[in-house]
Short mmCIF file of C-alpha atoms in Angstrom, two decimals:
data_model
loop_
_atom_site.label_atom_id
_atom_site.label_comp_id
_atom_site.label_asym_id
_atom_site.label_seq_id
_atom_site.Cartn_x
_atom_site.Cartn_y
_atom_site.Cartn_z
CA UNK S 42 -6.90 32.30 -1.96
CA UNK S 43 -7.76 29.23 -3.64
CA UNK S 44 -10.12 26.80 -1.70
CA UNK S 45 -11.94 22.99 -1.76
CA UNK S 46 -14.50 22.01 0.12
CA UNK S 47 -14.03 18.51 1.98
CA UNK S 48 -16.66 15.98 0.98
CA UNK S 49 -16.55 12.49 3.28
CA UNK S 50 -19.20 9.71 3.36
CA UNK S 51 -21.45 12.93 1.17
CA UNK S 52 -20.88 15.70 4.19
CA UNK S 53 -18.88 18.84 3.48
CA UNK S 54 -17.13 18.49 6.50
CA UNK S 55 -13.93 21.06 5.99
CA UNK S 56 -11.96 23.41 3.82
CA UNK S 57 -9.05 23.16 2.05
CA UNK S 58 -7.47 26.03 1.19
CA UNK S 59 -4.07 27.42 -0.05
CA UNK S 60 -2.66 30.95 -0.39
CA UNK S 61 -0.91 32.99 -2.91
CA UNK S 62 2.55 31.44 -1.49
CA UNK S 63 1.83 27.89 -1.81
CA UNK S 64 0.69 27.12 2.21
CA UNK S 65 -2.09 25.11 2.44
CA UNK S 66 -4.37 25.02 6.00
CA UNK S 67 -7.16 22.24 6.44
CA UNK S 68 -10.55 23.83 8.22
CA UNK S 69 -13.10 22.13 9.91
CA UNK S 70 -16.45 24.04 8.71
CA UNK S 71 -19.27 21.40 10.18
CA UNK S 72 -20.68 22.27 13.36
CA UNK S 73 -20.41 18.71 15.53
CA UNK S 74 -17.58 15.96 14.88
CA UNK S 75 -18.62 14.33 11.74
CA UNK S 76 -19.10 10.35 12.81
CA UNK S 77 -16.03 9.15 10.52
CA UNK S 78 -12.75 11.26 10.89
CA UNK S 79 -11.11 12.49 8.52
CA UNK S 80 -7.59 11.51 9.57
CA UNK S 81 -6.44 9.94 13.20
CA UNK S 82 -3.71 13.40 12.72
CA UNK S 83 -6.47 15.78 11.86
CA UNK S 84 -9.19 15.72 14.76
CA UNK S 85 -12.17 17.79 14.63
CA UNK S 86 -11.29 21.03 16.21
CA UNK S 87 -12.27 24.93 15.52
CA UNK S 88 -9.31 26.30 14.00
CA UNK S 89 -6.99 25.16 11.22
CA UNK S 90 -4.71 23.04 10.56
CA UNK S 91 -1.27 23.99 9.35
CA UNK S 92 0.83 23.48 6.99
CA UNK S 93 2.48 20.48 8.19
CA UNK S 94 -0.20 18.12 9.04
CA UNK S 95 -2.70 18.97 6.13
CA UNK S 96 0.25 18.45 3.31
CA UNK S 97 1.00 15.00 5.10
CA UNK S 98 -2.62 13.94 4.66
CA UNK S 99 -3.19 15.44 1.32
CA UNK S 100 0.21 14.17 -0.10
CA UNK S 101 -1.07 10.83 0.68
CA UNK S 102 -3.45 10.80 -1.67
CA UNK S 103 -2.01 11.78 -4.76
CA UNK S 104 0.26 9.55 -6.55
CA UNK S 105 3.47 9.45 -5.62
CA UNK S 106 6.51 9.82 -7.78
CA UNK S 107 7.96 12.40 -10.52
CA UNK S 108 7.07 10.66 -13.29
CA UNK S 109 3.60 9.93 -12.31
CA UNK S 110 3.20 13.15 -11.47
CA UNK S 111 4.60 15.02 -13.90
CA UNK S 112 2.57 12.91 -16.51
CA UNK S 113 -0.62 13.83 -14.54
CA UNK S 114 0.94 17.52 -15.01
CA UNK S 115 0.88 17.08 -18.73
CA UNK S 116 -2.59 15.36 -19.00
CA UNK S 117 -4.47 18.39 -17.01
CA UNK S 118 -2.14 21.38 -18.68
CA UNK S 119 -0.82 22.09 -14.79
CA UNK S 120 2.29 24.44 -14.96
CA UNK S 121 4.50 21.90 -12.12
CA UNK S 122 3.55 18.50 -10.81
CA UNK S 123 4.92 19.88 -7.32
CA UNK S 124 1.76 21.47 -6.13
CA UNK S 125 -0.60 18.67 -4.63
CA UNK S 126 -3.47 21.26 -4.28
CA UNK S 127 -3.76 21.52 -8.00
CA UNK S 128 -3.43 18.18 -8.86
CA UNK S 129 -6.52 17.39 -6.20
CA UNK S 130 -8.57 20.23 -8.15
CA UNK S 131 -7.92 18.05 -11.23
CA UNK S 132 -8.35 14.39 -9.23
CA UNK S 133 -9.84 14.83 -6.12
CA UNK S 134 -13.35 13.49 -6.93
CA UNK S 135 -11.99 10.03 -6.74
CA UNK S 136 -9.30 9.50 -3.86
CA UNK S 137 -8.05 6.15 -1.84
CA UNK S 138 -11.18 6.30 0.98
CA UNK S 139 -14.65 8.27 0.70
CA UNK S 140 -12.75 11.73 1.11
CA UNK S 141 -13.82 14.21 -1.91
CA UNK S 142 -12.27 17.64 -2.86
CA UNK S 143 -14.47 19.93 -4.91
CA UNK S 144 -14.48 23.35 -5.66
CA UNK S 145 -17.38 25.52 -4.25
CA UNK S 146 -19.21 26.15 -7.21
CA UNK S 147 -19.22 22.18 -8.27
CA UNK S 148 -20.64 21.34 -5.34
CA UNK S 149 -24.41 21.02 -6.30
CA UNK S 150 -23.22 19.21 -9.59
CA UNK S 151 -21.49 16.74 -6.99
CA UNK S 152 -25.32 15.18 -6.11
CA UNK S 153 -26.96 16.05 -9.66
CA UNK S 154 -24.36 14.78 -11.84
CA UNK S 155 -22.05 12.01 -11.17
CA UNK S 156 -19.87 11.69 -14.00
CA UNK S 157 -20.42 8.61 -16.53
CA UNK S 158 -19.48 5.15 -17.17
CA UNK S 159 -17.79 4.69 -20.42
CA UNK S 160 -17.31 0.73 -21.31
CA UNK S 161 -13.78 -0.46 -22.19
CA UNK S 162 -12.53 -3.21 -24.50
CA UNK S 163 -10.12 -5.76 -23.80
CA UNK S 164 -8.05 -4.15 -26.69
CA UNK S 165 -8.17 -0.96 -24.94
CA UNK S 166 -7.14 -2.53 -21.85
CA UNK S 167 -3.94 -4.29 -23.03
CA UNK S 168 -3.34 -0.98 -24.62
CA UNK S 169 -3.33 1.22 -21.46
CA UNK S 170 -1.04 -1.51 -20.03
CA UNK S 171 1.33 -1.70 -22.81
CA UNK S 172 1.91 3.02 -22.52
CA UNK S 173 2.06 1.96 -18.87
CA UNK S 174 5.18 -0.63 -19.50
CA UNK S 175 3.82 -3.31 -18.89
CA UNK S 176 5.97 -5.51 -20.98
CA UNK S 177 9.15 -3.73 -20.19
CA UNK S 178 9.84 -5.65 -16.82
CA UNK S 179 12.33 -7.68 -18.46
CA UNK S 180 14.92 -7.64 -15.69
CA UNK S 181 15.46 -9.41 -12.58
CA UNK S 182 18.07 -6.76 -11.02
CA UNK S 183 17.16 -3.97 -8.89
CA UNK S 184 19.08 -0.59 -10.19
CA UNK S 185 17.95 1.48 -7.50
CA UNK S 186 18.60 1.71 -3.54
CA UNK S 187 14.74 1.27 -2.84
CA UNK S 188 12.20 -1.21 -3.63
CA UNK S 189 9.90 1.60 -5.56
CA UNK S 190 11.46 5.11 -5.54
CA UNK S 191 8.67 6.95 -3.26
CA UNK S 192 6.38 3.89 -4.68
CA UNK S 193 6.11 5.32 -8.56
CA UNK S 194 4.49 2.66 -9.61
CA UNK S 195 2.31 3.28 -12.45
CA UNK S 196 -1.62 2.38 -12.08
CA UNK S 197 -5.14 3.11 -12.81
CA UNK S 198 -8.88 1.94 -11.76
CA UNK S 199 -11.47 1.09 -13.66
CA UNK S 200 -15.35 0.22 -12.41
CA UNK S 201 -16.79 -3.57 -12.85
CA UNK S 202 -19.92 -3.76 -13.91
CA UNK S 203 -22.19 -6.92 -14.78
CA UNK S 204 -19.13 -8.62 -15.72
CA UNK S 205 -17.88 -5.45 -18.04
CA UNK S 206 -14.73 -2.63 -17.79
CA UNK S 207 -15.82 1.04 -17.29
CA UNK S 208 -14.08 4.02 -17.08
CA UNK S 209 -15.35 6.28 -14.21
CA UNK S 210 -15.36 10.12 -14.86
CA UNK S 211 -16.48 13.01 -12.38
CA UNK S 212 -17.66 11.65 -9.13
CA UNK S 213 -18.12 8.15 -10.31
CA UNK S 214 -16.74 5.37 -7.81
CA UNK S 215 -13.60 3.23 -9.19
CA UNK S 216 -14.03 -0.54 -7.83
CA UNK S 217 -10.74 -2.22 -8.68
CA UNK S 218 -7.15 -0.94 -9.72
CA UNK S 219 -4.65 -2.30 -12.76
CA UNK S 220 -1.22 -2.63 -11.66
CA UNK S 221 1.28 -4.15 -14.37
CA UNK S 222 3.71 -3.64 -11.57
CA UNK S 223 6.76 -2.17 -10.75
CA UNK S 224 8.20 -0.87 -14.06
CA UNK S 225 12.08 -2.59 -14.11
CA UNK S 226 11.07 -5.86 -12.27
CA UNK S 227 10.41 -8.85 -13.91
CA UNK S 228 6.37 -10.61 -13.28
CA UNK S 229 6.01 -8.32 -9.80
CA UNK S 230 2.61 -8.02 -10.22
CA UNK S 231 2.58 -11.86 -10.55
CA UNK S 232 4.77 -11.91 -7.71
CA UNK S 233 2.41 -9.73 -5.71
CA UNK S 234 -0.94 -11.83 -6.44
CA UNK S 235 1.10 -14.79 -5.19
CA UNK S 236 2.46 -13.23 -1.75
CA UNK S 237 -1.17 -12.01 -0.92
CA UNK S 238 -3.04 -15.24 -2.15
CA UNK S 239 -0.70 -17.26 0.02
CA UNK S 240 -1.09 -14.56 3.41
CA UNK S 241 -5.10 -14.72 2.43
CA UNK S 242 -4.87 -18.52 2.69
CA UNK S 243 -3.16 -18.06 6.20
CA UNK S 244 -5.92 -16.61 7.54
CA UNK S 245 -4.55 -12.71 7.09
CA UNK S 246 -6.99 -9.99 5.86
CA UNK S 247 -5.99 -9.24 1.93
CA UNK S 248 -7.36 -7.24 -0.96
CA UNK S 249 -8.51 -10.08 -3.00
CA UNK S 250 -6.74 -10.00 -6.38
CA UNK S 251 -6.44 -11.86 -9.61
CA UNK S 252 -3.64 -11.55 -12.07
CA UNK S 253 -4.75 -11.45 -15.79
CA UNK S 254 -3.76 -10.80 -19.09
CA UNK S 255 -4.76 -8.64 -21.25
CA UNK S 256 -3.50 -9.85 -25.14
CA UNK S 257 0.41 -9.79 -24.37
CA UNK S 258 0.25 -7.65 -21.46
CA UNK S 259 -0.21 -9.07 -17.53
CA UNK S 260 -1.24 -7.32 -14.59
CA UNK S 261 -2.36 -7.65 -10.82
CA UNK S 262 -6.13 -6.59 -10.71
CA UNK S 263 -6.69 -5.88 -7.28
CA UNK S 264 -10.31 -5.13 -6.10
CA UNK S 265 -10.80 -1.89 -3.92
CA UNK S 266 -11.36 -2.90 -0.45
CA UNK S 267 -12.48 0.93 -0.23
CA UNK S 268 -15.26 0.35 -2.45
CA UNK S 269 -18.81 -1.74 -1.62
CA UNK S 270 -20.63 -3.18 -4.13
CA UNK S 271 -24.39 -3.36 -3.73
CA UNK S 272 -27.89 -3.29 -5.50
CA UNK S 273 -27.76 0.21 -5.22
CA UNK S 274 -24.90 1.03 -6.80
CA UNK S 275 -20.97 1.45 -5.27
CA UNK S 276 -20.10 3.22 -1.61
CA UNK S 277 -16.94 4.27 -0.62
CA UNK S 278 -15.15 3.44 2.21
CA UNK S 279 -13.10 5.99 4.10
CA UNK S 280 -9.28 4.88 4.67
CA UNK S 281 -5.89 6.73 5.42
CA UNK S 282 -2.81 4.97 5.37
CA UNK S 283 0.15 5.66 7.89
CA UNK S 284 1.82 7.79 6.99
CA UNK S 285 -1.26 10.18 7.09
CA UNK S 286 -2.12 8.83 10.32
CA UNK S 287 1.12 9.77 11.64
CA UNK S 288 1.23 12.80 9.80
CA UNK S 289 4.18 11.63 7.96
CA UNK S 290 5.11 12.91 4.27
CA UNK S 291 5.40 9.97 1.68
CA UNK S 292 8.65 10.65 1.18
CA UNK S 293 9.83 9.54 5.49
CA UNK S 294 7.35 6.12 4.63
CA UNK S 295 10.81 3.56 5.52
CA UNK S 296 11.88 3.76 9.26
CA UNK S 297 15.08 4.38 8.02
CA UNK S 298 14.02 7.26 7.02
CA UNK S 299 12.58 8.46 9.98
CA UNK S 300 8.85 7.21 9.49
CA UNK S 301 6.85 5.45 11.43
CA UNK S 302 8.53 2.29 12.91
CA UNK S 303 6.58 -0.75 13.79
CA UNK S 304 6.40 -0.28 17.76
CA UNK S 305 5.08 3.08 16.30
CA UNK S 306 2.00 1.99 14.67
CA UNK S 307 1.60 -0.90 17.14
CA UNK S 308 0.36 2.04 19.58
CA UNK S 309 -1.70 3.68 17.24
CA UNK S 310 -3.61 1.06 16.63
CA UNK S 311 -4.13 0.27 20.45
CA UNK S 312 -5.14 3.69 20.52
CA UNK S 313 -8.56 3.31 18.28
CA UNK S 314 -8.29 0.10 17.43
CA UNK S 315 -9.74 -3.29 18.81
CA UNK S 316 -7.39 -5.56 20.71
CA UNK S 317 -7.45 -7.93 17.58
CA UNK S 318 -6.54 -5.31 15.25
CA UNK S 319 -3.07 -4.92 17.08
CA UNK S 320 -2.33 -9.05 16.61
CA UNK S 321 -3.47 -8.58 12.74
CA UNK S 322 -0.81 -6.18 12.37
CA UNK S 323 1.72 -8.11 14.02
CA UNK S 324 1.18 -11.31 11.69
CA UNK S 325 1.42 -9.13 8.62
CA UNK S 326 4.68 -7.92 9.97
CA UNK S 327 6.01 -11.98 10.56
CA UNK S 328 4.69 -12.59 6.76
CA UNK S 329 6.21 -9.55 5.42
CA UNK S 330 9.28 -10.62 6.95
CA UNK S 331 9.46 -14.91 6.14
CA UNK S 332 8.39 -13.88 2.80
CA UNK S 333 11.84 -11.12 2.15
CA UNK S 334 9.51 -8.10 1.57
CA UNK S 335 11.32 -5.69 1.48
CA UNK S 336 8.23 -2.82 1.18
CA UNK S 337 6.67 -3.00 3.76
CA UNK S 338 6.61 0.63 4.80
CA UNK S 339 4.35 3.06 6.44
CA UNK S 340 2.17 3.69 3.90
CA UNK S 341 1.43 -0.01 2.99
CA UNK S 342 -0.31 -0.22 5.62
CA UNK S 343 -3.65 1.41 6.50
CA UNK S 344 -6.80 2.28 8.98
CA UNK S 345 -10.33 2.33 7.74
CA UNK S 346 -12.77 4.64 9.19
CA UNK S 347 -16.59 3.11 9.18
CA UNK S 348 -19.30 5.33 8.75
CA UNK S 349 -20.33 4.35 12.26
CA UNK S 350 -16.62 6.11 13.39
CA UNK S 351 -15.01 2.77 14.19
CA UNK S 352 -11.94 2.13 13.02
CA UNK S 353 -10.52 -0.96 11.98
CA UNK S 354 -6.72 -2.27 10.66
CA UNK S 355 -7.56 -2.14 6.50
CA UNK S 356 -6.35 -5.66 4.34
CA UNK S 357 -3.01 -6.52 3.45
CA UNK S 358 -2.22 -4.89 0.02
CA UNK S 359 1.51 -4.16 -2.05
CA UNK S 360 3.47 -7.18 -0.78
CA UNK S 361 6.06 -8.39 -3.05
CA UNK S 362 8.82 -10.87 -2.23
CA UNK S 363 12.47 -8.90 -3.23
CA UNK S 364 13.69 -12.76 -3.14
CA UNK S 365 13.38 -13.14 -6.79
CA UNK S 366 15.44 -10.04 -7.80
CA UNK S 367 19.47 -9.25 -7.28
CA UNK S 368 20.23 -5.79 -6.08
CA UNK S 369 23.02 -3.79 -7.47
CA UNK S 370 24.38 -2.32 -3.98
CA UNK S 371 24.77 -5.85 -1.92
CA UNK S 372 26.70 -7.38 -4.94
CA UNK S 373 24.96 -10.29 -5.46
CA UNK S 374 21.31 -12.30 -4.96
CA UNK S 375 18.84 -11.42 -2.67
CA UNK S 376 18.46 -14.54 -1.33
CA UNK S 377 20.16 -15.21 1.85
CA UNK S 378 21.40 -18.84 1.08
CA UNK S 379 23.64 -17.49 -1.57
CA UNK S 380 24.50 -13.83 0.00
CA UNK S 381 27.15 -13.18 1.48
CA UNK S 382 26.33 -10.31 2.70
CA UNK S 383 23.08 -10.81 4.84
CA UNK S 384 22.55 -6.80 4.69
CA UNK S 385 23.29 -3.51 3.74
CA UNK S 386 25.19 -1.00 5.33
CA UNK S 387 23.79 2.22 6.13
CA UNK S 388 20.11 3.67 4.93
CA UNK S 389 20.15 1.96 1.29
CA UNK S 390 18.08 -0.61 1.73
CA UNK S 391 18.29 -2.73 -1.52
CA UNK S 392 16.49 -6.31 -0.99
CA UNK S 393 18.00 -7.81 2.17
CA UNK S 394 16.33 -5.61 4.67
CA UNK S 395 12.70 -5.07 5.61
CA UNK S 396 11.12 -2.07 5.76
CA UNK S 397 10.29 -2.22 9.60
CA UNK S 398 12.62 -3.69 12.51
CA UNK S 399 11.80 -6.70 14.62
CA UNK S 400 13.59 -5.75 18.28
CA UNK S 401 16.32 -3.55 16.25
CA UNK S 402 17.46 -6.14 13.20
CA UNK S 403 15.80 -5.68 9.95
CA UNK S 404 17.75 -7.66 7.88
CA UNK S 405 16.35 -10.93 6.13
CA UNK S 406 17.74 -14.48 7.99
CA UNK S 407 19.30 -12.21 10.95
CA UNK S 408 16.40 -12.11 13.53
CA UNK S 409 16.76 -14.48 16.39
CA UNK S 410 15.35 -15.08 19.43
CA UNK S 411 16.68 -12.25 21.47
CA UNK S 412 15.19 -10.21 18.51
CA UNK S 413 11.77 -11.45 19.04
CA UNK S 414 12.00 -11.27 22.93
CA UNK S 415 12.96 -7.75 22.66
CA UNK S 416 10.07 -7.00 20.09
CA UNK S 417 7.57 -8.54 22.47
CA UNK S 418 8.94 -6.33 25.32
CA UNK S 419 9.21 -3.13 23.31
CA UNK S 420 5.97 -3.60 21.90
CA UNK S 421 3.36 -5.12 25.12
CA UNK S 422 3.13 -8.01 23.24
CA UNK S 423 2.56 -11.58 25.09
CA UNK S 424 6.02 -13.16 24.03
CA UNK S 425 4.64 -16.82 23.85
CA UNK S 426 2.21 -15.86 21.72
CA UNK S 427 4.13 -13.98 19.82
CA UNK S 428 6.19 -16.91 19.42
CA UNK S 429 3.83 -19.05 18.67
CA UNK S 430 2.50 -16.74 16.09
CA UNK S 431 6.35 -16.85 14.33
CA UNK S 432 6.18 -20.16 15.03
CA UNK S 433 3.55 -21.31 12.67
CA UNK S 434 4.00 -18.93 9.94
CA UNK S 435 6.82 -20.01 9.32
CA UNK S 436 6.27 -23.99 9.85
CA UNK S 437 3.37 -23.12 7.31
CA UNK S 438 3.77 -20.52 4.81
CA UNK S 439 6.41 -22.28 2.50
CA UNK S 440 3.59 -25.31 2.04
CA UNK S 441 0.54 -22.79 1.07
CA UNK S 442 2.65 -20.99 -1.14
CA UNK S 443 3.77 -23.98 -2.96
CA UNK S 444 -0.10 -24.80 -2.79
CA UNK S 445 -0.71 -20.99 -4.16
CA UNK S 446 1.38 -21.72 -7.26
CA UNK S 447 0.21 -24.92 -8.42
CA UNK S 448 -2.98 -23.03 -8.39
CA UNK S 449 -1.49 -20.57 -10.35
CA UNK S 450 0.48 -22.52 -12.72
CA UNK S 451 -1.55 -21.08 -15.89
CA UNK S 452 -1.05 -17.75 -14.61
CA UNK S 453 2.82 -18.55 -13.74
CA UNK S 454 3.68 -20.21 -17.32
CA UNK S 455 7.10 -20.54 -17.96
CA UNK S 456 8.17 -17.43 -15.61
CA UNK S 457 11.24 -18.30 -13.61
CA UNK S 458 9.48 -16.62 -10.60
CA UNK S 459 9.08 -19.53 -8.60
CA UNK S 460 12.15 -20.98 -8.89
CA UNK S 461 14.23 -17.63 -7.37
CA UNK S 462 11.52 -17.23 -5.12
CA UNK S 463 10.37 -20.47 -3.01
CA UNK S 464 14.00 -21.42 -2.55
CA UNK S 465 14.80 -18.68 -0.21
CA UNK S 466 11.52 -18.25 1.27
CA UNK S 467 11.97 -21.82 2.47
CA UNK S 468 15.05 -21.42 3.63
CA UNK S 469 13.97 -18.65 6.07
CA UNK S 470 11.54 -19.71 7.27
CA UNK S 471 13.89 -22.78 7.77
CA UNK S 472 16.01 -20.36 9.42
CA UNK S 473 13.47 -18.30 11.46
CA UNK S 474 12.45 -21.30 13.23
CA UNK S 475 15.76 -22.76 13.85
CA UNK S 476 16.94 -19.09 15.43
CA UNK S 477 13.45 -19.19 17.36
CA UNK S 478 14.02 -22.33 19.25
CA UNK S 479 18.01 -20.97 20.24
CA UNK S 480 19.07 -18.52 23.12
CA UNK S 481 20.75 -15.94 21.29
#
């Protein structure tokens, strides 16, 4: 039996443990409720957890994707990338949140010693980015059915110091994560600093980002919302995404695949959220929409848990307009002036649909006002103000992105970014409030 003890906010709190056929149970071993949970799926209780709700939690934290994996497999000598257990023996100091899995006899070298800081160059930097692919995004044509194939997108986290890169080893808290962005796509890490700058400006809660480059190499540089800077040093903030709090696997994350839908996590977060938490989520899903997102999934989205034990809907993070890119299955461009398509047929998703449905339509430019009446309904929502919510998003939005890239224009350069994507973000929203004002 091979075991982990389960470290949040500096508390062994639980056991993780897997047998000699692969099953893994979760174990609560403190004697009260710790004040932060662990997961809204894994409440404190006296006996274990099973196999199905412990590998939906602990699947969430690894990264996701063959590739990733199996080159994670090859960097730590593991015999198959399959097993998350082993790969959390190897990683599971530092995880998304301030959950910790350590192995029983590193447990006093958990307080004593840390792990190091070890300074990195620029050079280094563009480096890492350039074995990551950085400059191999040289397409704007989508050759798969998803957005990100179970969200492989390559990444890693460094520490800021006094103005200077660190790697963190052992125990050592990460503070902000490189993302040169979806391998294939052409500038969607610049496209992703964009989106969130612009739903930032609109008053939305988003990880603050910059996008820089590093010699020939770009990237999004996202700072942890996870992590808190202070005097002292850096804290970690607890988190699960929604998957985990739904105890969903990664791999169910789009509602057509039978994850968590929007009217879904719309009752969670009544559940243990506060009122305002529930209208947060809602104006993410209008931006993720007028924007053509076509990501927005279960597990971009998250909960933080507070020390305290409150719980609170966790910034806007991995949004990405598909506008700028042609998929392979609809034909044509993703933008839904030129389409003729306006959607997908059955579960491949391509570009033209979003993630998550709005009163049963999930494809871009087709939601009308019956679709936002039913939403309301289905969801408890006040339907004027849910109206009123669509209705100045989308009067807005195309005017602080344009704002957003002017700003950006160094950043932008000559990158023909803008030009496939404003277009056909103004035209739905265009469209969006056109459909919002008709009766049917």
């Amino acid at each position: 039996m091979k075991k982990l003890c389960v470290v949040l906010y500096d508390q062994v709190v639980a056991e993780l443990t897997q047998d000699s056929s692969g099953a893994k149970k979760l174990t609560y071993i403190c004697d009260a409720p710790p004040p932060a949970q662990l997961s809204i799926a894994l409440p404190y209780r006296h006996s274990p957890y099973p196999k199905k709700p412990t590998e939906a939690f602990i699947e969430g934290l690894i990264p996701e994707g063959e590739a990733v994996r199996q080159s994670l497999a090859d960097e730590y000598n593991l015999s198959s990338w399959k097993n998350p257990f082993a790969i959390l023996e190897k990683i599971g100091l530092e995880c998304a949140g301030a959950v910790q899995f350590v192995a029983p006899e590193e447990l006093e070298n958990l307080a004593n010693n840390p792990g190091d800081l070890i300074s990195v160059t620029e050079e280094q930097l563009e480096r890492r980015l350039q074995r990551l692919g950085a400059s191999s995004g040289n397409s704007w044509v989508l050759h798969r059915e998803r957005w990100s194939l179970a969200g492989a997108q390559s990444k890693f986290a460094l520490r800021l110091h006094h103005g200077q890169w660190y790697e963190a080893t052992g125990a050592q808290p990460t503070t902000h994560i490189f993302k040169p962005g979806i391998h294939d796509l052409k500038d969607q890490a610049l496209n992703e600093h964009l989106c969130l700058k612009t739903l930032g400006r609109l008053g939305l809660p988003v990880a603050h980002t910059n996008y820089q480059r590093f010699g020939g190499s770009g990237a999004i540089v996202v700072k942890r919302y996870d992590r808190i800077t202070t005097d002292a040093g850096v804290f970690r903030l607890h988190q699960e995404d929604m998957c985990q709090a739904t105890s969903t696997l990664p791999e169910r994350k789009y509602e057509s695949s039978r994850g968590p839908s929007a009217l879904k996590i719309i009752e969670l977060i009544r559940q243990v959220c506060p009122p305002e938490d529930v209208e947060t989520f809602v104006q993410a899903l209008i931006a993720n929409y007028l924007l053509g997102a076509p990501d927005a999934h279960a597990k971009n989205y998250s909960l933080l848990h507070l020390p305290d034990g409150q719980i609170r809907f966790a910034p806007l993070y991995d949004i990405a307009s598909g506008f700028p890119y042609t998929s392979l299955l609809s034909g044509g461009s993703a933008d839904i002036s030129q389409s003729s398509t306006h959607g997908i047929p059955g579960k491949d998703d391509g570009l033209e649909k979003a993630a998550m449905a709005i009163g049963g339509e999930r494809r871009f430019g087709k939601v009308t006002s019956k679709h936002w009446t039913k939403f309301a309904q289905d969801a408890g929502l006040n339907e004027d103000r849910l109206r009123a919510t669509v209705q100045y998003m989308a009067e807005n939005l195309p005017e602080v992105l344009r704002q957003v890239c002017i700003e950006e224009a160094e950043a932008i350069g000559e990158s023909d970014l803008i030009k496939r994507m404003r277009p056909s973000v103004e035209h739905l929203c265009e469209t969006t409030l056109t459909m919002l004002d008709r009766d049917y």
